[in-house]
PDB file of C-alpha atoms in Angstrom:
ATOM      1  CA  MET A  19      14.488 -22.421  33.362  1.00  0.00           C
ATOM      2  CA  GLU A  20      14.806 -21.419  36.098  1.00  0.00           C
ATOM      3  CA  LYS A  21      16.094 -24.807  37.897  1.00  0.00           C
ATOM      4  CA  ILE A  22      18.323 -25.566  35.344  1.00  0.00           C
ATOM      5  CA  LEU A  23      19.853 -22.311  35.408  1.00  0.00           C
ATOM      6  CA  SER A  24      20.358 -22.688  39.669  1.00  0.00           C
ATOM      7  CA  GLU A  25      21.788 -26.040  39.024  1.00  0.00           C
ATOM      8  CA  MET A  26      24.656 -24.912  36.842  1.00  0.00           C
ATOM      9  CA  PRO A  27      27.935 -24.514  38.673  1.00  0.00           C
ATOM     10  CA  LEU A  28      29.145 -20.989  38.137  1.00  0.00           C
ATOM     11  CA  GLN A  29      32.699 -21.977  36.030  1.00  0.00           C
ATOM     12  CA  ASP A  30      30.178 -23.053  33.169  1.00  0.00           C
ATOM     13  CA  PRO A  31      28.364 -21.218  30.391  1.00  0.00           C
ATOM     14  CA  LYS A  32      25.941 -19.140  30.922  1.00  0.00           C
ATOM     15  CA  ILE A  33      23.412 -18.071  28.406  1.00  0.00           C
ATOM     16  CA  ILE A  34      23.439 -14.975  26.881  1.00  0.00           C
ATOM     17  CA  GLY A  35      19.987 -14.253  25.420  1.00  0.00           C
ATOM     18  CA  PHE A  36      17.283 -16.498  24.258  1.00  0.00           C
ATOM     19  CA  THR A  37      13.413 -16.339  23.251  1.00  0.00           C
ATOM     20  CA  ILE A  38      10.533 -18.144  24.457  1.00  0.00           C
ATOM     21  CA  ILE A  39       7.597 -18.488  22.509  1.00  0.00           C
ATOM     22  CA  SER A  40       4.871 -20.710  24.326  1.00  0.00           C
ATOM     23  CA  GLY A  41       3.931 -22.519  21.104  1.00  0.00           C
ATOM     24  CA  SER A  42       1.640 -21.827  18.038  1.00  0.00           C
ATOM     25  CA  PRO A  43      -1.915 -21.388  18.471  1.00  0.00           C
ATOM     26  CA  GLU A  44      -3.867 -24.378  17.360  1.00  0.00           C
ATOM     27  CA  GLY A  45      -3.676 -24.019  13.025  1.00  0.00           C
ATOM     28  CA  ALA A  46      -0.976 -21.136  12.609  1.00  0.00           C
ATOM     29  CA  PRO A  47       1.464 -22.039  10.715  1.00  0.00           C
ATOM     30  CA  TYR A  48       5.472 -22.390  11.636  1.00  0.00           C
ATOM     31  CA  LEU A  49       7.718 -21.010   8.223  1.00  0.00           C
ATOM     32  CA  ASP A  50      10.858 -22.065   7.895  1.00  0.00           C
ATOM     33  CA  LEU A  51      12.316 -20.394   4.749  1.00  0.00           C
ATOM     34  CA  SER A  52      15.479 -21.561   3.727  1.00  0.00           C
ATOM     35  CA  GLU A  53      18.018 -24.143   4.253  1.00  0.00           C
ATOM     36  CA  ASP A  54      21.810 -24.039   3.408  1.00  0.00           C
ATOM     37  CA  GLU A  55      24.027 -26.991   2.368  1.00  0.00           C
ATOM     38  CA  ASP A  56      23.666 -29.032   5.393  1.00  0.00           C
ATOM     39  CA  GLY A  57      20.373 -28.229   5.307  1.00  0.00           C
ATOM     40  CA  GLU A  58      20.026 -26.053   8.512  1.00  0.00           C
ATOM     41  CA  SER A  59      17.631 -22.938   8.309  1.00  0.00           C
ATOM     42  CA  ASP A  60      19.341 -19.837   8.215  1.00  0.00           C
ATOM     43  CA  VAL A  61      15.846 -18.177   8.694  1.00  0.00           C
ATOM     44  CA  GLU A  62      13.168 -19.094  11.107  1.00  0.00           C
ATOM     45  CA  VAL A  63       9.454 -17.212  11.361  1.00  0.00           C
ATOM     46  CA  VAL A  64       7.409 -18.304  13.889  1.00  0.00           C
ATOM     47  CA  GLU A  65       3.375 -16.961  13.748  1.00  0.00           C
ATOM     48  CA  GLY A  66       1.913 -16.019  17.485  1.00  0.00           C
ATOM     49  CA  ASP A  67      -1.501 -14.853  17.946  1.00  0.00           C
ATOM     50  CA  ASP A  68      -0.320 -11.220  18.335  1.00  0.00           C
ATOM     51  CA  CYS A  69       3.026 -10.638  16.525  1.00  0.00           C
ATOM     52  CA  ILE A  70       5.205 -12.769  13.675  1.00  0.00           C
ATOM     53  CA  TYR A  71       8.504 -13.440  14.947  1.00  0.00           C
ATOM     54  CA  ILE A  72      11.288 -13.981  12.548  1.00  0.00           C
ATOM     55  CA  THR A  73      14.916 -14.821  13.145  1.00  0.00           C
ATOM     56  CA  ALA A  74      17.812 -15.172  11.329  1.00  0.00           C
ATOM     57  CA  LEU A  75      21.923 -15.248  11.141  1.00  0.00           C
ATOM     58  CA  ALA A  76      23.676 -12.073  10.210  1.00  0.00           C
ATOM     59  CA  ASP A  77      26.837 -12.379   8.188  1.00  0.00           C
ATOM     60  CA  ALA A  78      29.810 -11.383  10.253  1.00  0.00           C
ATOM     61  CA  ARG A  79      31.662 -11.686   7.136  1.00  0.00           C
ATOM     62  CA  ALA A  80      29.898  -9.326   4.515  1.00  0.00           C
ATOM     63  CA  ASP A  81      30.165  -5.694   4.175  1.00  0.00           C
ATOM     64  CA  GLY A  82      27.632  -3.919   5.590  1.00  0.00           C
ATOM     65  CA  ALA A  83      25.175  -4.139   8.373  1.00  0.00           C
ATOM     66  CA  PRO A  84      22.359  -6.344   8.780  1.00  0.00           C
ATOM     67  CA  TYR A  85      18.856  -4.789   8.110  1.00  0.00           C
ATOM     68  CA  VAL A  86      15.444  -5.171   8.297  1.00  0.00           C
ATOM     69  CA  THR A  87      12.575  -3.887   6.214  1.00  0.00           C
ATOM     70  CA  PHE A  88       8.723  -3.618   6.973  1.00  0.00           C
ATOM     71  CA  GLN A  89       6.035  -3.689   4.651  1.00  0.00           C
ATOM     72  CA  GLU A  90       2.204  -4.381   5.520  1.00  0.00           C
ATOM     73  CA  ASP A  91       2.509  -8.018   3.598  1.00  0.00           C
ATOM     74  CA  SER A  92       6.314  -8.920   3.879  1.00  0.00           C
ATOM     75  CA  VAL A  93       9.438  -8.484   5.875  1.00  0.00           C
ATOM     76  CA  THR A  94      12.429  -7.445   3.525  1.00  0.00           C
ATOM     77  CA  LEU A  95      15.411  -9.185   5.722  1.00  0.00           C
ATOM     78  CA  CYS A  96      19.214  -8.427   4.840  1.00  0.00           C
ATOM     79  CA  THR A  97      21.874 -10.474   7.051  1.00  0.00           C
ATOM     80  CA  GLY A  98      24.355  -8.353   5.269  1.00  0.00           C
ATOM     81  CA  GLY A  99      26.051  -7.337   1.960  1.00  0.00           C
ATOM     82  CA  ASP A 100      23.326  -6.609  -1.211  1.00  0.00           C
ATOM     83  CA  GLU A 101      21.526  -9.892  -1.218  1.00  0.00           C
ATOM     84  CA  GLU A 102      18.009  -9.738   0.560  1.00  0.00           C
ATOM     85  CA  THR A 103      15.089 -11.762   1.418  1.00  0.00           C
ATOM     86  CA  VAL A 104      12.037 -11.079   0.711  1.00  0.00           C
ATOM     87  CA  ILE A 105       9.232 -12.875   3.148  1.00  0.00           C
ATOM     88  CA  ASP A 106       5.517 -12.754   2.060  1.00  0.00           C
ATOM     89  CA  LEU A 107       3.807 -13.081   5.027  1.00  0.00           C
ATOM     90  CA  GLU A 108       0.437 -14.581   5.704  1.00  0.00           C
ATOM     91  CA  CYS A 109      -1.522 -11.609   7.235  1.00  0.00           C
ATOM     92  CA  GLU A 110      -1.064  -7.605   7.648  1.00  0.00           C
ATOM     93  CA  ILE A 111       1.305  -6.459  10.315  1.00  0.00           C
ATOM     94  CA  ASP A 112       1.172  -3.336  12.335  1.00  0.00           C
ATOM     95  CA  VAL A 113       4.535  -1.487  10.600  1.00  0.00           C
ATOM     96  CA  PRO A 114       4.648   1.447  12.515  1.00  0.00           C
ATOM     97  CA  HIS A 115       5.137  -1.072  15.657  1.00  0.00           C
ATOM     98  CA  SER A 116       7.564  -3.576  14.254  1.00  0.00           C
ATOM     99  CA  PHE A 117      11.216  -3.240  15.188  1.00  0.00           C
ATOM    100  CA  TYR A 118      14.304  -5.511  14.765  1.00  0.00           C
ATOM    101  CA  LYS A 119      17.649  -6.093  16.244  1.00  0.00           C
ATOM    102  CA  VAL A 120      20.757  -7.449  15.856  1.00  0.00           C
ATOM    103  CA  GLN A 121      22.833  -9.095  19.118  1.00  0.00           C
ATOM    104  CA  HIS A 122      25.410 -11.640  19.367  1.00  0.00           C
ATOM    105  CA  GLY A 123      25.091 -12.449  15.502  1.00  0.00           C
ATOM    106  CA  VAL A 124      21.529 -12.799  15.529  1.00  0.00           C
ATOM    107  CA  ILE A 125      18.756 -10.931  14.219  1.00  0.00           C
ATOM    108  CA  ASP A 126      15.660 -10.687  15.897  1.00  0.00           C
ATOM    109  CA  ALA A 127      12.104  -9.002  14.426  1.00  0.00           C
ATOM    110  CA  VAL A 128       9.016  -8.940  15.759  1.00  0.00           C
ATOM    111  CA  CYS A 129       6.113  -8.164  13.951  1.00  0.00           C
ATOM    112  CA  PRO A 130       2.983  -7.105  15.725  1.00  0.00           C
ATOM    113  CA  LYS A 131      -0.131  -8.285  13.263  1.00  0.00           C
ATOM    114  CA  LYS A 132      -2.945  -5.732  12.481  1.00  0.00           C
ATOM    115  CA  SER A 133      -5.938  -5.184  13.617  1.00  0.00           C
ATOM    116  CA  ALA A 134      -8.956  -5.408  11.515  1.00  0.00           C
ATOM    117  CA  PRO A 135     -11.181  -2.430  11.133  1.00  0.00           C
ATOM    118  CA  GLY A 136     -13.728  -2.892  14.663  1.00  0.00           C
ATOM    119  CA  GLU A 137     -11.441  -5.453  16.453  1.00  0.00           C
ATOM    120  CA  VAL A 138      -9.814  -4.337  19.699  1.00  0.00           C
ATOM    121  CA  ALA A 139      -6.102  -4.837  19.874  1.00  0.00           C
ATOM    122  CA  ARG A 140      -4.984  -7.456  22.496  1.00  0.00           C
ATOM    123  CA  SER A 141      -2.056  -6.306  24.808  1.00  0.00           C
TER     124      SER A 141
END
């Protein structure tokens, strides 16, 4: 990524923000939850070793702000307006340490997985 950026001319558009996930562990699910009429996904869920990452497009035209609420085994996503999407998770998450941000029309939620009793949490 550094090489690509260093070779870009100064007048070209710059990358505003991005997330790099090195890949899912073998056998971990990659969930693509919803598709619009063009077959493009509105919500993307990626499960890593320690966290579940959820990304969605916010609806700038809708009344009301987008938000995310966390439960131990699901996440409720509102991209704006009144419609909510409930995403059932394959494992329990650490609700107090889960968070989300909305920036440039994109909602990013990070849900750390809950450690099993007696298991040492990974950093």
